[in-house]
Amino acid sequence: MFALPFFRRDLPALKGNLVTLRVPFTNDYREWSTLRGESRAFLEPWEPRWTPDELDRTAWRLRISRYREDYAQGTAIAFFIFEKSSGKLAGGITLGNIRHGVSQSGHVGYWIGERFGGRGLMTDAVKVVARFAFDTLRLHRIEAACIPDNIRSVRVLEKAGFRREGLLRSYLRINGIWQDHYLYARIADDPPSAGTKD
Protein backbone atom coordinates (compact mmCIF):
# COMPACT_ATOMS: atom_id res chain seq x y z
CA MET A 1 0.00 0.00 0.00
CA PHE A 2 1.11 3.56 -0.68
CA ALA A 3 2.00 5.25 2.58
CA LEU A 4 1.41 8.72 1.17
CA PRO A 5 -1.86 10.62 1.72
CA PHE A 6 -1.63 11.66 -1.96
CA PHE A 7 -3.13 8.30 -2.92
CA ARG A 8 -6.29 8.77 -0.92
CA ARG A 9 -7.68 11.11 -3.57
CA ASP A 10 -8.06 10.95 -7.34
CA LEU A 11 -4.85 11.26 -9.31
CA PRO A 12 -4.75 14.51 -11.31
CA ALA A 13 -3.59 14.68 -14.92
CA LEU A 14 0.15 15.16 -15.36
CA LYS A 15 1.33 17.66 -17.96
CA GLY A 16 4.49 17.77 -20.05
CA ASN A 17 5.54 20.01 -22.91
CA LEU A 18 3.96 17.79 -25.58
CA VAL A 19 1.71 15.39 -23.67
CA THR A 20 -0.89 15.09 -20.95
CA LEU A 21 -1.05 11.89 -18.89
CA ARG A 22 -4.11 10.64 -17.08
CA VAL A 23 -5.40 7.33 -15.76
CA PRO A 24 -7.45 5.29 -18.25
CA PHE A 25 -11.25 5.46 -18.06
CA THR A 26 -13.71 2.76 -19.13
CA ASN A 27 -15.01 4.97 -21.94
CA ASP A 28 -11.52 5.17 -23.50
CA TYR A 29 -12.13 1.71 -25.00
CA ARG A 30 -12.98 2.73 -28.57
CA GLU A 31 -10.03 5.08 -29.00
CA TRP A 32 -7.64 2.62 -27.31
CA SER A 33 -8.77 -0.41 -29.35
CA THR A 34 -8.61 1.55 -32.62
CA LEU A 35 -5.10 2.84 -31.94
CA ARG A 36 -3.80 -0.53 -30.76
CA GLY A 37 -5.47 -2.35 -33.66
CA GLU A 38 -4.03 -0.10 -36.36
CA SER A 39 -0.57 -0.26 -34.68
CA ARG A 40 -0.50 -4.01 -34.16
CA ALA A 41 2.35 -4.84 -36.57
CA PHE A 42 4.34 -1.92 -35.15
CA LEU A 43 3.86 -3.02 -31.52
CA GLU A 44 3.97 -6.82 -31.61
CA PRO A 45 7.76 -7.24 -31.95
CA TRP A 46 8.25 -5.41 -28.62
CA GLU A 47 5.37 -6.76 -26.50
CA PRO A 48 4.20 -10.02 -24.94
CA ARG A 49 2.29 -12.15 -27.45
CA TRP A 50 -1.19 -10.76 -28.05
CA THR A 51 -4.09 -12.96 -26.95
CA PRO A 52 -6.94 -13.74 -29.39
CA ASP A 53 -9.25 -11.44 -27.40
CA GLU A 54 -6.62 -8.68 -26.93
CA LEU A 55 -8.83 -5.87 -28.21
CA ASP A 56 -12.24 -7.19 -27.08
CA ARG A 57 -14.38 -5.10 -24.76
CA THR A 58 -14.46 -7.87 -22.12
CA ALA A 59 -10.65 -8.00 -22.03
CA TRP A 60 -10.65 -4.18 -21.81
CA ARG A 61 -12.89 -4.25 -18.73
CA LEU A 62 -10.53 -6.75 -17.06
CA ARG A 63 -7.59 -4.52 -17.95
CA ILE A 64 -9.27 -1.48 -16.36
CA SER A 65 -10.08 -3.52 -13.23
CA ARG A 66 -6.45 -4.59 -12.98
CA TYR A 67 -5.27 -0.99 -13.37
CA ARG A 68 -7.60 0.09 -10.54
CA GLU A 69 -6.59 -2.81 -8.30
CA ASP A 70 -2.87 -2.16 -8.83
CA TYR A 71 -3.41 1.53 -8.06
CA ALA A 72 -5.44 0.75 -4.92
CA GLN A 73 -2.72 -1.62 -3.71
CA GLY A 74 -0.01 0.93 -4.49
CA THR A 75 1.95 -1.39 -6.78
CA ALA A 76 1.46 0.38 -10.13
CA ILE A 77 -0.07 3.41 -11.84
CA ALA A 78 -1.11 3.21 -15.48
CA PHE A 79 -1.44 6.38 -17.54
CA PHE A 80 -2.70 7.06 -21.04
CA ILE A 81 -0.66 9.50 -23.09
CA PHE A 82 -2.57 12.21 -24.95
CA GLU A 83 -0.95 14.48 -27.50
CA LYS A 84 -1.45 18.02 -26.19
CA SER A 85 -1.87 19.65 -29.59
CA SER A 86 -4.65 17.32 -30.81
CA GLY A 87 -6.02 15.82 -27.60
CA LYS A 88 -5.79 12.37 -29.19
CA LEU A 89 -4.74 9.19 -27.40
CA ALA A 90 -1.14 8.46 -28.46
CA GLY A 91 -0.09 5.58 -26.19
CA GLY A 92 0.33 4.39 -22.63
CA ILE A 93 2.94 4.42 -19.88
CA THR A 94 2.97 2.56 -16.56
CA LEU A 95 5.00 3.03 -13.42
CA GLY A 96 4.94 -0.48 -11.98
CA ASN A 97 6.66 -2.70 -9.42
CA ILE A 98 6.53 0.26 -7.03
CA ARG A 99 8.34 -0.50 -3.80
CA HIS A 100 8.97 1.63 -0.76
CA GLY A 101 11.03 0.89 2.33
CA VAL A 102 14.72 0.33 1.62
CA SER A 103 14.14 0.03 -2.15
CA GLN A 104 12.04 3.13 -3.03
CA SER A 105 11.95 2.12 -6.68
CA GLY A 106 9.69 1.52 -9.65
CA HIS A 107 9.79 0.26 -13.23
CA VAL A 108 8.62 2.15 -16.33
CA GLY A 109 6.99 0.44 -19.31
CA TYR A 110 5.37 2.12 -22.31
CA TRP A 111 3.90 1.82 -25.81
CA ILE A 112 3.00 4.33 -28.51
CA GLY A 113 0.71 4.16 -31.53
CA GLU A 114 2.57 3.95 -34.83
CA ARG A 115 1.23 7.24 -36.23
CA PHE A 116 2.50 9.10 -33.14
CA GLY A 117 6.05 7.73 -33.24
CA GLY A 118 9.01 9.98 -33.91
CA ARG A 119 7.42 13.16 -32.52
CA GLY A 120 9.12 13.25 -29.12
CA LEU A 121 5.88 12.37 -27.29
CA MET A 122 7.25 9.30 -25.53
CA THR A 123 10.42 11.04 -24.39
CA ASP A 124 8.25 13.78 -22.90
CA ALA A 125 5.96 11.20 -21.25
CA VAL A 126 8.91 9.33 -19.69
CA LYS A 127 10.28 12.60 -18.31
CA VAL A 128 6.86 13.46 -16.83
CA VAL A 129 6.55 10.05 -15.16
CA ALA A 130 10.12 10.31 -13.82
CA ARG A 131 9.35 13.70 -12.28
CA PHE A 132 6.15 12.28 -10.74
CA ALA A 133 8.04 9.24 -9.40
CA PHE A 134 10.73 11.35 -7.77
CA ASP A 135 8.84 14.46 -6.66
CA THR A 136 5.45 13.02 -5.69
CA LEU A 137 6.10 9.37 -4.80
CA ARG A 138 9.56 10.16 -3.39
CA LEU A 139 11.09 7.16 -5.15
CA HIS A 140 14.87 7.00 -5.30
CA ARG A 141 15.31 4.90 -8.46
CA ILE A 142 13.30 4.08 -11.56
CA GLU A 143 14.23 1.40 -14.05
CA ALA A 144 13.26 0.46 -17.60
CA ALA A 145 14.22 -2.46 -19.81
CA CYS A 146 14.27 -2.64 -23.59
CA ILE A 147 15.30 -5.11 -26.27
CA PRO A 148 18.71 -4.09 -27.66
CA ASP A 149 17.32 -4.00 -31.23
CA ASN A 150 14.61 -1.53 -30.21
CA ILE A 151 16.63 1.53 -31.21
CA ARG A 152 13.67 3.89 -30.78
CA SER A 153 13.17 2.81 -27.17
CA VAL A 154 16.90 3.07 -26.45
CA ARG A 155 16.86 6.66 -27.75
CA VAL A 156 13.77 7.55 -25.68
CA LEU A 157 15.37 6.34 -22.45
CA GLU A 158 18.70 8.01 -23.08
CA LYS A 159 17.06 11.31 -24.03
CA ALA A 160 15.00 11.08 -20.83
CA GLY A 161 18.16 10.87 -18.70
CA PHE A 162 18.36 7.11 -18.11
CA ARG A 163 21.73 5.35 -18.00
CA ARG A 164 22.37 1.88 -19.35
CA GLU A 165 23.50 -0.37 -16.50
CA GLY A 166 23.80 -3.78 -18.12
CA LEU A 167 22.29 -6.62 -20.10
CA LEU A 168 19.62 -8.86 -18.61
CA ARG A 169 19.87 -12.25 -20.32
CA SER A 170 16.64 -13.94 -21.43
CA TYR A 171 14.75 -11.42 -19.30
CA LEU A 172 11.20 -11.23 -20.71
CA ARG A 173 9.14 -13.38 -23.06
CA ILE A 174 8.35 -10.96 -25.88
CA ASN A 175 6.19 -12.00 -28.84
CA GLY A 176 6.62 -15.62 -27.74
CA ILE A 177 10.45 -15.58 -27.47
CA TRP A 178 12.64 -15.09 -24.40
CA GLN A 179 14.60 -11.93 -25.14
CA ASP A 180 17.66 -10.24 -23.71
CA HIS A 181 17.05 -6.67 -22.50
CA TYR A 182 19.19 -3.71 -21.69
CA LEU A 183 18.59 -2.44 -18.16
CA TYR A 184 18.34 1.33 -17.85
CA ALA A 185 17.90 3.34 -14.66
CA ARG A 186 17.62 6.88 -13.44
CA ILE A 187 18.31 7.98 -9.85
CA ALA A 188 16.43 10.86 -8.20
CA ASP A 189 19.46 13.14 -8.11
CA ASP A 190 20.68 12.39 -11.66
CA PRO A 191 20.60 15.47 -13.87
CA PRO A 192 17.92 15.14 -16.61
CA SER A 193 20.59 15.04 -19.31
CA ALA A 194 22.57 12.24 -17.67
CA GLY A 195 21.58 9.52 -20.16
CA THR A 196 24.09 7.24 -21.85
CA LYS A 197 25.95 8.86 -24.72
CA ASP A 198 26.99 6.32 -27.38
CSV table of C-alpha atoms in Angstrom, one decimal:
chain,number,residue,atom,x,y,z
A,1,MET,CA,0.0,0.0,0.0
A,2,PHE,CA,1.1,3.6,-0.7
A,3,ALA,CA,2.0,5.3,2.6
A,4,LEU,CA,1.4,8.7,1.2
A,5,PRO,CA,-1.9,10.6,1.7
A,6,PHE,CA,-1.6,11.7,-2.0
A,7,PHE,CA,-3.1,8.3,-2.9
A,8,ARG,CA,-6.3,8.8,-0.9
A,9,ARG,CA,-7.7,11.1,-3.6
A,10,ASP,CA,-8.1,11.0,-7.3
A,11,LEU,CA,-4.9,11.3,-9.3
A,12,PRO,CA,-4.8,14.5,-11.3
A,13,ALA,CA,-3.6,14.7,-14.9
A,14,LEU,CA,0.2,15.2,-15.4
A,15,LYS,CA,1.3,17.7,-18.0
A,16,GLY,CA,4.5,17.8,-20.0
A,17,ASN,CA,5.5,20.0,-22.9
A,18,LEU,CA,4.0,17.8,-25.6
A,19,VAL,CA,1.7,15.4,-23.7
A,20,THR,CA,-0.9,15.1,-21.0
A,21,LEU,CA,-1.0,11.9,-18.9
A,22,ARG,CA,-4.1,10.6,-17.1
A,23,VAL,CA,-5.4,7.3,-15.8
A,24,PRO,CA,-7.4,5.3,-18.2
A,25,PHE,CA,-11.3,5.5,-18.1
A,26,THR,CA,-13.7,2.8,-19.1
A,27,ASN,CA,-15.0,5.0,-21.9
A,28,ASP,CA,-11.5,5.2,-23.5
A,29,TYR,CA,-12.1,1.7,-25.0
A,30,ARG,CA,-13.0,2.7,-28.6
A,31,GLU,CA,-10.0,5.1,-29.0
A,32,TRP,CA,-7.6,2.6,-27.3
A,33,SER,CA,-8.8,-0.4,-29.4
A,34,THR,CA,-8.6,1.6,-32.6
A,35,LEU,CA,-5.1,2.8,-31.9
A,36,ARG,CA,-3.8,-0.5,-30.8
A,37,GLY,CA,-5.5,-2.4,-33.7
A,38,GLU,CA,-4.0,-0.1,-36.4
A,39,SER,CA,-0.6,-0.3,-34.7
A,40,ARG,CA,-0.5,-4.0,-34.2
A,41,ALA,CA,2.3,-4.8,-36.6
A,42,PHE,CA,4.3,-1.9,-35.2
A,43,LEU,CA,3.9,-3.0,-31.5
A,44,GLU,CA,4.0,-6.8,-31.6
A,45,PRO,CA,7.8,-7.2,-32.0
A,46,TRP,CA,8.2,-5.4,-28.6
A,47,GLU,CA,5.4,-6.8,-26.5
A,48,PRO,CA,4.2,-10.0,-24.9
A,49,ARG,CA,2.3,-12.2,-27.5
A,50,TRP,CA,-1.2,-10.8,-28.1
A,51,THR,CA,-4.1,-13.0,-27.0
A,52,PRO,CA,-6.9,-13.7,-29.4
A,53,ASP,CA,-9.3,-11.4,-27.4
A,54,GLU,CA,-6.6,-8.7,-26.9
A,55,LEU,CA,-8.8,-5.9,-28.2
A,56,ASP,CA,-12.2,-7.2,-27.1
A,57,ARG,CA,-14.4,-5.1,-24.8
A,58,THR,CA,-14.5,-7.9,-22.1
A,59,ALA,CA,-10.7,-8.0,-22.0
A,60,TRP,CA,-10.6,-4.2,-21.8
A,61,ARG,CA,-12.9,-4.3,-18.7
A,62,LEU,CA,-10.5,-6.8,-17.1
A,63,ARG,CA,-7.6,-4.5,-18.0
A,64,ILE,CA,-9.3,-1.5,-16.4
A,65,SER,CA,-10.1,-3.5,-13.2
A,66,ARG,CA,-6.4,-4.6,-13.0
A,67,TYR,CA,-5.3,-1.0,-13.4
A,68,ARG,CA,-7.6,0.1,-10.5
A,69,GLU,CA,-6.6,-2.8,-8.3
A,70,ASP,CA,-2.9,-2.2,-8.8
A,71,TYR,CA,-3.4,1.5,-8.1
A,72,ALA,CA,-5.4,0.8,-4.9
A,73,GLN,CA,-2.7,-1.6,-3.7
A,74,GLY,CA,0.0,0.9,-4.5
A,75,THR,CA,2.0,-1.4,-6.8
A,76,ALA,CA,1.5,0.4,-10.1
A,77,ILE,CA,-0.1,3.4,-11.8
A,78,ALA,CA,-1.1,3.2,-15.5
A,79,PHE,CA,-1.4,6.4,-17.5
A,80,PHE,CA,-2.7,7.1,-21.0
A,81,ILE,CA,-0.7,9.5,-23.1
A,82,PHE,CA,-2.6,12.2,-24.9
A,83,GLU,CA,-1.0,14.5,-27.5
A,84,LYS,CA,-1.5,18.0,-26.2
A,85,SER,CA,-1.9,19.7,-29.6
A,86,SER,CA,-4.6,17.3,-30.8
A,87,GLY,CA,-6.0,15.8,-27.6
A,88,LYS,CA,-5.8,12.4,-29.2
A,89,LEU,CA,-4.7,9.2,-27.4
A,90,ALA,CA,-1.1,8.5,-28.5
A,91,GLY,CA,-0.1,5.6,-26.2
A,92,GLY,CA,0.3,4.4,-22.6
A,93,ILE,CA,2.9,4.4,-19.9
A,94,THR,CA,3.0,2.6,-16.6
A,95,LEU,CA,5.0,3.0,-13.4
A,96,GLY,CA,4.9,-0.5,-12.0
A,97,ASN,CA,6.7,-2.7,-9.4
A,98,ILE,CA,6.5,0.3,-7.0
A,99,ARG,CA,8.3,-0.5,-3.8
A,100,HIS,CA,9.0,1.6,-0.8
A,101,GLY,CA,11.0,0.9,2.3
A,102,VAL,CA,14.7,0.3,1.6
A,103,SER,CA,14.1,0.0,-2.1
A,104,GLN,CA,12.0,3.1,-3.0
A,105,SER,CA,11.9,2.1,-6.7
A,106,GLY,CA,9.7,1.5,-9.6
A,107,HIS,CA,9.8,0.3,-13.2
A,108,VAL,CA,8.6,2.2,-16.3
A,109,GLY,CA,7.0,0.4,-19.3
A,110,TYR,CA,5.4,2.1,-22.3
A,111,TRP,CA,3.9,1.8,-25.8
A,112,ILE,CA,3.0,4.3,-28.5
A,113,GLY,CA,0.7,4.2,-31.5
A,114,GLU,CA,2.6,4.0,-34.8
A,115,ARG,CA,1.2,7.2,-36.2
A,116,PHE,CA,2.5,9.1,-33.1
A,117,GLY,CA,6.1,7.7,-33.2
A,118,GLY,CA,9.0,10.0,-33.9
A,119,ARG,CA,7.4,13.2,-32.5
A,120,GLY,CA,9.1,13.2,-29.1
A,121,LEU,CA,5.9,12.4,-27.3
A,122,MET,CA,7.3,9.3,-25.5
A,123,THR,CA,10.4,11.0,-24.4
A,124,ASP,CA,8.3,13.8,-22.9
A,125,ALA,CA,6.0,11.2,-21.2
A,126,VAL,CA,8.9,9.3,-19.7
A,127,LYS,CA,10.3,12.6,-18.3
A,128,VAL,CA,6.9,13.5,-16.8
A,129,VAL,CA,6.6,10.0,-15.2
A,130,ALA,CA,10.1,10.3,-13.8
A,131,ARG,CA,9.3,13.7,-12.3
A,132,PHE,CA,6.2,12.3,-10.7
A,133,ALA,CA,8.0,9.2,-9.4
A,134,PHE,CA,10.7,11.3,-7.8
A,135,ASP,CA,8.8,14.5,-6.7
A,136,THR,CA,5.4,13.0,-5.7
A,137,LEU,CA,6.1,9.4,-4.8
A,138,ARG,CA,9.6,10.2,-3.4
A,139,LEU,CA,11.1,7.2,-5.1
A,140,HIS,CA,14.9,7.0,-5.3
A,141,ARG,CA,15.3,4.9,-8.5
A,142,ILE,CA,13.3,4.1,-11.6
A,143,GLU,CA,14.2,1.4,-14.1
A,144,ALA,CA,13.3,0.5,-17.6
A,145,ALA,CA,14.2,-2.5,-19.8
A,146,CYS,CA,14.3,-2.6,-23.6
A,147,ILE,CA,15.3,-5.1,-26.3
A,148,PRO,CA,18.7,-4.1,-27.7
A,149,ASP,CA,17.3,-4.0,-31.2
A,150,ASN,CA,14.6,-1.5,-30.2
A,151,ILE,CA,16.6,1.5,-31.2
A,152,ARG,CA,13.7,3.9,-30.8
A,153,SER,CA,13.2,2.8,-27.2
A,154,VAL,CA,16.9,3.1,-26.4
A,155,ARG,CA,16.9,6.7,-27.7
A,156,VAL,CA,13.8,7.5,-25.7
A,157,LEU,CA,15.4,6.3,-22.5
A,158,GLU,CA,18.7,8.0,-23.1
A,159,LYS,CA,17.1,11.3,-24.0
A,160,ALA,CA,15.0,11.1,-20.8
A,161,GLY,CA,18.2,10.9,-18.7
A,162,PHE,CA,18.4,7.1,-18.1
A,163,ARG,CA,21.7,5.3,-18.0
A,164,ARG,CA,22.4,1.9,-19.3
A,165,GLU,CA,23.5,-0.4,-16.5
A,166,GLY,CA,23.8,-3.8,-18.1
A,167,LEU,CA,22.3,-6.6,-20.1
A,168,LEU,CA,19.6,-8.9,-18.6
A,169,ARG,CA,19.9,-12.3,-20.3
A,170,SER,CA,16.6,-13.9,-21.4
A,171,TYR,CA,14.7,-11.4,-19.3
A,172,LEU,CA,11.2,-11.2,-20.7
A,173,ARG,CA,9.1,-13.4,-23.1
A,174,ILE,CA,8.3,-11.0,-25.9
A,175,ASN,CA,6.2,-12.0,-28.8
A,176,GLY,CA,6.6,-15.6,-27.7
A,177,ILE,CA,10.5,-15.6,-27.5
A,178,TRP,CA,12.6,-15.1,-24.4
A,179,GLN,CA,14.6,-11.9,-25.1
A,180,ASP,CA,17.7,-10.2,-23.7
A,181,HIS,CA,17.0,-6.7,-22.5
A,182,TYR,CA,19.2,-3.7,-21.7
A,183,LEU,CA,18.6,-2.4,-18.2
A,184,TYR,CA,18.3,1.3,-17.9
A,185,ALA,CA,17.9,3.3,-14.7
A,186,ARG,CA,17.6,6.9,-13.4
A,187,ILE,CA,18.3,8.0,-9.9
A,188,ALA,CA,16.4,10.9,-8.2
A,189,ASP,CA,19.5,13.1,-8.1
A,190,ASP,CA,20.7,12.4,-11.7
A,191,PRO,CA,20.6,15.5,-13.9
A,192,PRO,CA,17.9,15.1,-16.6
A,193,SER,CA,20.6,15.0,-19.3
A,194,ALA,CA,22.6,12.2,-17.7
A,195,GLY,CA,21.6,9.5,-20.2
A,196,THR,CA,24.1,7.2,-21.9
A,197,LYS,CA,26.0,8.9,-24.7
A,198,ASP,CA,27.0,6.3,-27.4
